[in-house]
Amino acid sequence: MSADESSSSGLRPPASGLPSPASGLPSPASVLRTPASDTVALRCANIHRYLGTGEGRVHVLRGVSFEAHRGQVEAVVGPSGCGKSTLLYLLGLLDRQEEGDIWINGRLMSNSSDAERTAARGANIGFVFQFHFLMQEFTSLENVMMPMRKLGRLAESEMHDRATQLLAAVGLGDKTHRLGSQLSGGEQQRVAIARALANAPAIILADEPTGNLDQRNSGIVFDLLTRLAKENGQAVILVTHNPEIANRCDAVRPMRDGVFV
Amino acid sequence: MSPNLRIASRFLTARKRAMLMSLSCIVLGVGLFVVTQATTSGFELFFIRTILGTNGAIRIEDKIQDTIRSMAAAGNEGGSNFRIAMRNEGKKYIEGIEEPKLLTDALRRFANVAGVSSVLRGGVYIRSSFRTEAVQVFGINLDDQLRVSDLEHQIVQGNLDDFRSSPSGALLGREMADRLQLDVGASFVLDALGESRRYRVSALYETGVSDIDRVRVYLNMGEARSLLKRPTGASFLQVNVYDKDRAPQDAAQIEATLQYSAASWQEREKVWLEAFRALTYSSAITVSVFTLIAGLAMFNTLAMIVMEKTKEIAILRSMGYTRRDISRIFLWQAAIVLMLGTVAGWALGAVVTYAISYIPIRIRGILSADTFIVNWSIWHYVAATLISVLMVMAASLIPARRAARLEPGDVIRGTAQ
């Protein structure tokens, strides 16, 4: 991506602290990257996960292995209950697997502490969920600034500028001061995308980001997510039921009964 | 502003009514705590001032004489070195002070002693044209007595100069004067040891203590000696000290060195002081119920917010907010309400205390007061704050920890699927 393209998308690299990978400067995630896995942002091997207890215990993931590359959008598809979302939460370090390993930017996170996993999430992973999960008491701008405030790499004015740029990039430049509760479902999801991109993470994990939207908004949200992620060289893993959306991704990984088929 | 504080302040608006309930309980708890402590300690301090102003800080009454038994007991304990130790067993008390001047001189050498007054006491009958009553004569040297009491400020009618210059002048308690229907300038008769003498009321005093105002007649020392037929000695010495809180130690030292029984004001008025202390504690405990309710309300409110905000907690965790951040977000909410409630409670306490100090109330018996007596002390505000902090923050810990323990994966999975 050229600098012009970046400007045309409305998302310029931040002034300091959080350079986008596309800007040619090292991203926060690249600091942890090993040479051997330069294009691999995320890798997992032989992941097993059980849910429930006693007789209701279900073997949800049965030895899943997977790689996500920078600048690629990968779709994970499959019927409900096949383990797509469970895999996504494991990859996002929101849950712990019973067996198997996960590397984020070449760093093994399987046995890391809760604090290390939390820090890795803040710096390297952006989430977009089906049910937007915006903070309703905060404005769009504040929602986007929230992960940046936690990471604390930018000054307040820089955070403000970057959040404004991100909201402009998702087409909400005129609604920066609207509360979450004052936005439509599609708008809320676009704010959620801007928020996921706020810290310029190496990985974007999206759990049915268009599942709660109409067809028009689904197209807008998907286009935005993939375009911004590609422009910034981020790996996108997208769980979806929508075959139309899945077919527009760089790779589709069908899943059934806890394994890729 | 830290991100946690920013989020906490917005979350507060999620349950405004519940938060207002907690806030008002904190305001009431802190405010009423301050008011009750200000009034109870106000009356207690005033009572202490009254004690010191009437009977002095230390009273030295009887000579202690060791008996053979007490000396033997002390000797055995000390081994071969014989010494006289202070022991109550087998101790003999000889009533009164034989050499008040010598003892006064000795007492003046104590660093904390500010004044000493010899008093001669004796039972007499007082007769007016209206009635006869049994009272006690207190023979005093006025200038000495003024150094160990507040008699000067307790005069409510007449003046002390008249008493000083007139040998037949007497100071009567107002309550006694009312019962006998005597005014300043009126004459009355004292009957003692088969002899009757006529005196004139120089002034009326009022200490507020019924036991004093009803029975005590002050006469000049010379006249009292003559009436009671005791040309030498004194009944007791009344001692004033610079530091009233050191009175028990001084009394013990006086007793040990001078061999006279010495009772500090704390020892003499132990019953009343204990009653005041019990009242202070019981009112503090009663009023702390408001703070306890505030704590429970805060617990309830935060627990509800935690339940309502599980998705937000999960998303915050996904953004990199740690468990400690989540815990702090909820503790901050409690802290914000606590701070607002405490400051408002201070203001309420101060305003009500000020207003109460002007409420007319006539109290006589153990002290004399015409309005509520309040004591302004920063420590009442500090104690109220500490209690509310303890209750509210303790109550907030459980929901805060529960929020921090939420697993984001579980929360999101539960919502998404």
Short mmCIF file of N, CA, C and O in Angstrom, two decimals, chain A residues 49 51 81 85-86 89 93-95 114-115 118-119 121-123 125 127 129-139 142-143 145-147 149-151 156 179 195 199 207-208, chain B residues 1-14 309 311-325 329 404 407-417:
data_model
loop_
_atom_site.label_atom_id
_atom_site.label_comp_id
_atom_site.label_asym_id
_atom_site.label_seq_id
_atom_site.Cartn_x
_atom_site.Cartn_y
_atom_site.Cartn_z
N ARG A 49 -9.93 -28.47 23.12
CA ARG A 49 -10.70 -27.71 24.12
C ARG A 49 -11.98 -28.46 24.43
O ARG A 49 -12.68 -28.93 23.53
N LEU A 51 -15.61 -28.26 26.68
CA LEU A 51 -16.52 -27.33 27.37
C LEU A 51 -17.51 -28.15 28.18
O LEU A 51 -17.87 -29.26 27.80
N GLY A 81 -21.93 -24.57 16.55
CA GLY A 81 -21.48 -25.56 17.52
C GLY A 81 -20.29 -26.37 17.07
O GLY A 81 -19.85 -27.28 17.78
N SER A 85 -16.19 -20.27 17.11
CA SER A 85 -16.02 -19.16 18.06
C SER A 85 -15.07 -19.56 19.19
O SER A 85 -14.24 -18.75 19.64
N THR A 86 -15.17 -20.82 19.63
CA THR A 86 -14.27 -21.30 20.70
C THR A 86 -12.83 -21.15 20.25
O THR A 86 -11.96 -20.71 21.02
N TYR A 89 -11.76 -17.46 20.37
CA TYR A 89 -11.46 -16.95 21.70
C TYR A 89 -10.13 -17.49 22.22
O TYR A 89 -9.42 -16.80 22.94
N LEU A 93 -6.63 -15.34 23.06
CA LEU A 93 -6.15 -15.46 24.45
C LEU A 93 -7.22 -15.06 25.46
O LEU A 93 -6.92 -14.62 26.57
N LEU A 94 -8.48 -15.22 25.07
CA LEU A 94 -9.58 -14.95 26.00
C LEU A 94 -9.97 -16.20 26.77
O LEU A 94 -10.76 -16.15 27.69
N ASP A 95 -9.43 -17.33 26.36
CA ASP A 95 -9.79 -18.62 26.94
C ASP A 95 -8.51 -19.47 26.94
O ASP A 95 -7.54 -19.12 26.27
N ASP A 114 -1.66 -14.78 33.19
CA ASP A 114 -2.83 -13.97 32.83
C ASP A 114 -2.41 -12.55 32.46
O ASP A 114 -2.93 -11.97 31.51
N ALA A 115 -1.43 -12.03 33.20
CA ALA A 115 -0.97 -10.66 32.92
C ALA A 115 -0.31 -10.57 31.55
O ALA A 115 -0.53 -9.61 30.79
N THR A 118 -2.97 -10.77 28.89
CA THR A 118 -3.72 -9.52 28.83
C THR A 118 -2.92 -8.46 28.07
O THR A 118 -3.46 -7.74 27.23
N ALA A 119 -1.63 -8.39 28.40
CA ALA A 119 -0.77 -7.41 27.72
C ALA A 119 -0.68 -7.72 26.23
O ALA A 119 -0.72 -6.80 25.38
N ARG A 121 -2.90 -9.21 24.41
CA ARG A 121 -4.19 -8.84 23.79
C ARG A 121 -4.22 -7.35 23.50
O ARG A 121 -4.62 -6.93 22.40
N GLY A 122 -3.81 -6.57 24.49
CA GLY A 122 -3.86 -5.11 24.33
C GLY A 122 -2.99 -4.63 23.20
O GLY A 122 -3.36 -3.70 22.47
N ALA A 123 -1.82 -5.25 23.05
CA ALA A 123 -0.85 -4.73 22.07
C ALA A 123 -1.00 -5.36 20.69
O ALA A 123 -0.71 -4.71 19.68
N ILE A 125 -3.73 -7.74 19.51
CA ILE A 125 -4.98 -8.33 19.01
C ILE A 125 -6.12 -7.31 19.09
O ILE A 125 -6.28 -6.63 20.11
N PHE A 127 -10.34 -7.11 18.55
CA PHE A 127 -11.52 -7.97 18.46
C PHE A 127 -12.69 -7.20 17.86
O PHE A 127 -12.90 -6.03 18.18
N PHE A 129 -16.76 -8.22 17.65
CA PHE A 129 -17.74 -9.25 18.02
C PHE A 129 -19.05 -9.02 17.28
O PHE A 129 -19.32 -7.93 16.78
N GLN A 130 -19.85 -10.10 17.29
CA GLN A 130 -21.14 -10.01 16.61
C GLN A 130 -22.02 -8.93 17.26
O GLN A 130 -22.66 -8.14 16.58
N PHE A 131 -22.02 -8.95 18.60
CA PHE A 131 -22.84 -7.96 19.31
C PHE A 131 -21.92 -6.83 19.75
O PHE A 131 -21.52 -6.75 20.90
N HIS A 132 -21.58 -6.00 18.89
CA HIS A 132 -20.70 -4.83 18.96
C HIS A 132 -19.99 -4.57 20.29
O HIS A 132 -18.88 -4.19 20.34
N PHE A 133 -20.72 -4.71 21.42
CA PHE A 133 -20.13 -4.49 22.74
C PHE A 133 -19.48 -3.12 22.87
O PHE A 133 -18.38 -2.99 23.40
N LEU A 134 -20.16 -2.13 22.38
CA LEU A 134 -19.67 -0.77 22.63
C LEU A 134 -20.05 -0.39 24.05
O LEU A 134 -21.03 -0.88 24.59
N MET A 135 -19.28 0.53 24.62
CA MET A 135 -19.64 1.07 25.93
C MET A 135 -20.69 2.15 25.67
O MET A 135 -20.36 3.20 25.12
N GLN A 136 -21.90 1.85 26.07
CA GLN A 136 -23.01 2.74 25.71
C GLN A 136 -22.91 4.12 26.37
O GLN A 136 -23.47 5.09 25.86
N GLU A 137 -22.21 4.20 27.49
CA GLU A 137 -22.12 5.49 28.20
C GLU A 137 -21.04 6.39 27.59
O GLU A 137 -20.89 7.54 28.02
N PHE A 138 -20.30 5.85 26.62
CA PHE A 138 -19.20 6.62 26.03
C PHE A 138 -19.53 6.98 24.58
O PHE A 138 -20.28 6.26 23.92
N THR A 139 -18.90 8.04 24.10
CA THR A 139 -19.10 8.44 22.71
C THR A 139 -18.29 7.51 21.80
O THR A 139 -17.45 6.73 22.29
N GLU A 142 -14.66 8.17 22.30
CA GLU A 142 -14.13 7.62 23.56
C GLU A 142 -14.01 6.10 23.48
O GLU A 142 -13.06 5.52 24.02
N ASN A 143 -14.96 5.46 22.80
CA ASN A 143 -14.88 4.01 22.62
C ASN A 143 -13.62 3.62 21.86
O ASN A 143 -12.95 2.65 22.22
N MET A 145 -10.91 5.41 21.65
CA MET A 145 -9.71 5.79 22.42
C MET A 145 -9.44 4.84 23.60
O MET A 145 -8.34 4.83 24.15
N MET A 146 -10.46 4.06 23.95
CA MET A 146 -10.34 3.25 25.17
C MET A 146 -9.14 2.28 25.15
O MET A 146 -8.37 2.23 26.11
N PRO A 147 -8.94 1.50 24.08
CA PRO A 147 -7.77 0.61 24.08
C PRO A 147 -6.45 1.39 24.05
O PRO A 147 -5.46 0.95 24.65
N ARG A 149 -5.92 4.31 25.42
CA ARG A 149 -5.68 4.84 26.78
C ARG A 149 -5.06 3.78 27.66
O ARG A 149 -4.19 4.06 28.47
N LYS A 150 -5.53 2.53 27.48
CA LYS A 150 -4.98 1.46 28.31
C LYS A 150 -3.53 1.17 27.93
O LYS A 150 -2.67 0.99 28.79
N LEU A 151 -3.28 1.14 26.62
CA LEU A 151 -1.91 0.84 26.17
C LEU A 151 -0.96 1.97 26.55
O LEU A 151 0.19 1.72 26.91
N GLU A 156 -2.44 12.16 24.82
CA GLU A 156 -3.90 12.32 24.73
C GLU A 156 -4.31 12.92 23.38
O GLU A 156 -5.24 12.45 22.73
N LEU A 179 -23.13 9.13 21.47
CA LEU A 179 -23.01 8.01 22.41
C LEU A 179 -23.29 6.70 21.68
O LEU A 179 -23.99 6.70 20.65
N ARG A 195 -12.33 0.64 16.74
CA ARG A 195 -11.75 0.35 18.05
C ARG A 195 -10.76 -0.82 17.97
O ARG A 195 -9.70 -0.80 18.60
N ASN A 199 -5.09 0.24 18.30
CA ASN A 199 -3.69 0.06 18.72
C ASN A 199 -2.83 -0.53 17.61
O ASN A 199 -1.72 -1.02 17.88
N ASP A 207 -15.63 -12.15 15.21
CA ASP A 207 -16.58 -13.24 15.41
C ASP A 207 -17.94 -12.82 14.84
O ASP A 207 -18.67 -12.07 15.47
N GLU A 208 -18.22 -13.33 13.65
CA GLU A 208 -19.45 -13.00 12.93
C GLU A 208 -19.73 -11.50 12.99
O GLU A 208 -20.78 -11.07 13.49
N MET B 1 -6.79 12.13 34.03
CA MET B 1 -7.67 11.11 34.64
C MET B 1 -7.30 9.73 34.11
O MET B 1 -7.14 9.57 32.90
N SER B 2 -7.15 8.77 35.01
CA SER B 2 -6.77 7.43 34.58
C SER B 2 -7.93 6.78 33.83
O SER B 2 -9.11 7.11 34.07
N PRO B 3 -7.62 5.85 32.90
CA PRO B 3 -8.70 5.20 32.16
C PRO B 3 -9.70 4.51 33.10
O PRO B 3 -10.91 4.55 32.87
N ASN B 4 -9.19 3.90 34.16
CA ASN B 4 -10.08 3.20 35.10
C ASN B 4 -11.06 4.16 35.77
O ASN B 4 -12.24 3.88 35.90
N LEU B 5 -10.52 5.30 36.20
CA LEU B 5 -11.37 6.29 36.87
C LEU B 5 -12.42 6.84 35.89
O LEU B 5 -13.58 7.05 36.24
N ARG B 6 -11.97 7.05 34.65
CA ARG B 6 -12.88 7.58 33.62
C ARG B 6 -14.04 6.60 33.39
O ARG B 6 -15.21 7.00 33.36
N ILE B 7 -13.70 5.33 33.30
CA ILE B 7 -14.75 4.32 33.07
C ILE B 7 -15.64 4.23 34.31
O ILE B 7 -16.87 4.17 34.20
N ALA B 8 -15.01 4.25 35.48
CA ALA B 8 -15.79 4.14 36.73
C ALA B 8 -16.80 5.26 36.84
O ALA B 8 -17.96 5.04 37.19
N SER B 9 -16.37 6.48 36.52
CA SER B 9 -17.28 7.63 36.67
C SER B 9 -18.47 7.51 35.72
O SER B 9 -19.57 7.94 36.05
N ARG B 10 -18.24 6.90 34.53
CA ARG B 10 -19.38 6.74 33.60
C ARG B 10 -20.28 5.58 34.05
O ARG B 10 -21.49 5.65 33.90
N PHE B 11 -19.68 4.54 34.57
CA PHE B 11 -20.48 3.40 35.02
C PHE B 11 -21.42 3.81 36.16
O PHE B 11 -22.47 3.21 36.36
N LEU B 12 -20.99 4.82 36.92
CA LEU B 12 -21.80 5.28 38.05
C LEU B 12 -23.19 5.70 37.61
O LEU B 12 -24.18 5.53 38.34
N THR B 13 -23.26 6.24 36.40
CA THR B 13 -24.54 6.74 35.91
C THR B 13 -25.47 5.59 35.52
O THR B 13 -26.65 5.81 35.27
N ALA B 14 -24.92 4.38 35.48
CA ALA B 14 -25.74 3.24 35.05
C ALA B 14 -26.87 2.96 36.04
O ALA B 14 -27.94 2.52 35.65
N LYS B 309 -22.99 -5.39 33.57
CA LYS B 309 -21.87 -4.96 32.74
C LYS B 309 -20.91 -6.10 32.40
O LYS B 309 -19.73 -5.83 32.11
N LYS B 311 -20.70 -7.92 29.80
CA LYS B 311 -20.21 -7.81 28.41
C LYS B 311 -19.14 -6.72 28.32
O LYS B 311 -18.12 -6.90 27.67
N GLU B 312 -19.41 -5.61 29.00
CA GLU B 312 -18.44 -4.51 28.97
C GLU B 312 -17.14 -4.94 29.65
O GLU B 312 -16.05 -4.57 29.19
N ILE B 313 -17.28 -5.70 30.73
CA ILE B 313 -16.08 -6.18 31.42
C ILE B 313 -15.28 -7.08 30.49
O ILE B 313 -14.05 -6.96 30.37
N ALA B 314 -15.99 -7.95 29.78
CA ALA B 314 -15.32 -8.86 28.85
C ALA B 314 -14.62 -8.09 27.74
O ALA B 314 -13.47 -8.40 27.38
N ILE B 315 -15.27 -7.08 27.22
CA ILE B 315 -14.66 -6.32 26.11
C ILE B 315 -13.46 -5.53 26.62
O ILE B 315 -12.43 -5.40 25.93
N LEU B 316 -13.57 -5.03 27.85
CA LEU B 316 -12.41 -4.32 28.43
C LEU B 316 -11.24 -5.28 28.58
O LEU B 316 -10.09 -4.93 28.31
N ARG B 317 -11.54 -6.49 29.03
CA ARG B 317 -10.48 -7.49 29.18
C ARG B 317 -9.87 -7.81 27.82
O ARG B 317 -8.65 -7.99 27.69
N SER B 318 -10.72 -7.86 26.79
CA SER B 318 -10.20 -8.17 25.45
C SER B 318 -9.31 -7.05 24.93
O SER B 318 -8.46 -7.26 24.08
N MET B 319 -9.53 -5.84 25.44
CA MET B 319 -8.72 -4.69 25.00
C MET B 319 -7.40 -4.59 25.74
O MET B 319 -6.61 -3.70 25.46
N GLY B 320 -7.22 -5.41 26.74
CA GLY B 320 -5.96 -5.36 27.47
C GLY B 320 -6.09 -4.86 28.89
O GLY B 320 -5.09 -4.68 29.59
N TYR B 321 -7.32 -4.63 29.34
CA TYR B 321 -7.52 -4.22 30.73
C TYR B 321 -7.34 -5.45 31.62
O TYR B 321 -7.92 -6.51 31.35
N THR B 322 -6.52 -5.32 32.64
CA THR B 322 -6.20 -6.46 33.50
C THR B 322 -7.31 -6.69 34.53
O THR B 322 -8.20 -5.86 34.70
N ARG B 323 -7.18 -7.81 35.23
CA ARG B 323 -8.15 -8.08 36.30
C ARG B 323 -8.10 -6.97 37.35
O ARG B 323 -9.12 -6.56 37.89
N ARG B 324 -6.88 -6.51 37.62
CA ARG B 324 -6.74 -5.44 38.61
C ARG B 324 -7.44 -4.16 38.13
O ARG B 324 -8.07 -3.45 38.92
N ASP B 325 -7.34 -3.88 36.82
CA ASP B 325 -8.03 -2.71 36.27
C ASP B 325 -9.54 -2.82 36.50
O ASP B 325 -10.20 -1.85 36.91
N ILE B 329 -11.88 -0.42 38.66
CA ILE B 329 -13.00 0.33 38.09
C ILE B 329 -14.19 0.30 39.05
O ILE B 329 -14.85 1.31 39.28
N ALA B 404 -13.59 -8.85 38.64
CA ALA B 404 -12.24 -9.13 38.16
C ALA B 404 -12.07 -10.60 37.79
O ALA B 404 -11.26 -10.95 36.93
N GLU B 407 -14.40 -14.46 33.49
CA GLU B 407 -13.58 -14.91 32.36
C GLU B 407 -14.20 -14.35 31.08
O GLU B 407 -15.35 -14.65 30.77
N PRO B 408 -13.45 -13.53 30.35
CA PRO B 408 -14.05 -12.89 29.16
C PRO B 408 -14.56 -13.91 28.14
O PRO B 408 -15.59 -13.71 27.52
N GLY B 409 -13.83 -15.01 28.03
CA GLY B 409 -14.26 -16.04 27.07
C GLY B 409 -15.64 -16.59 27.42
O GLY B 409 -16.51 -16.72 26.55
N ASP B 410 -15.85 -16.87 28.70
CA ASP B 410 -17.15 -17.39 29.14
C ASP B 410 -18.25 -16.39 28.86
O ASP B 410 -19.34 -16.75 28.40
N VAL B 411 -17.97 -15.13 29.18
CA VAL B 411 -18.99 -14.09 29.00
C VAL B 411 -19.36 -13.96 27.53
O VAL B 411 -20.54 -13.99 27.16
N ILE B 412 -18.36 -13.85 26.67
CA ILE B 412 -18.64 -13.61 25.26
C ILE B 412 -19.26 -14.86 24.63
O ILE B 412 -20.19 -14.77 23.83
N ARG B 413 -18.78 -16.00 25.03
CA ARG B 413 -19.36 -17.24 24.48
C ARG B 413 -20.84 -17.33 24.86
O ARG B 413 -21.69 -17.62 24.03
N GLY B 414 -21.12 -16.99 26.10
CA GLY B 414 -22.51 -17.05 26.57
C GLY B 414 -23.41 -16.10 25.80
O GLY B 414 -24.58 -16.40 25.56
N THR B 415 -22.87 -15.00 25.37
CA THR B 415 -23.67 -14.02 24.64
C THR B 415 -23.75 -14.40 23.17
O THR B 415 -24.79 -14.26 22.53
N ALA B 416 -22.63 -14.83 22.65
CA ALA B 416 -22.55 -15.03 21.21
C ALA B 416 -23.27 -16.29 20.75
O ALA B 416 -23.73 -16.35 19.63
N GLN B 417 -23.32 -17.28 21.63
CA GLN B 417 -23.91 -18.52 21.15
C GLN B 417 -25.38 -18.66 21.57
O GLN B 417 -25.79 -18.09 22.55
#
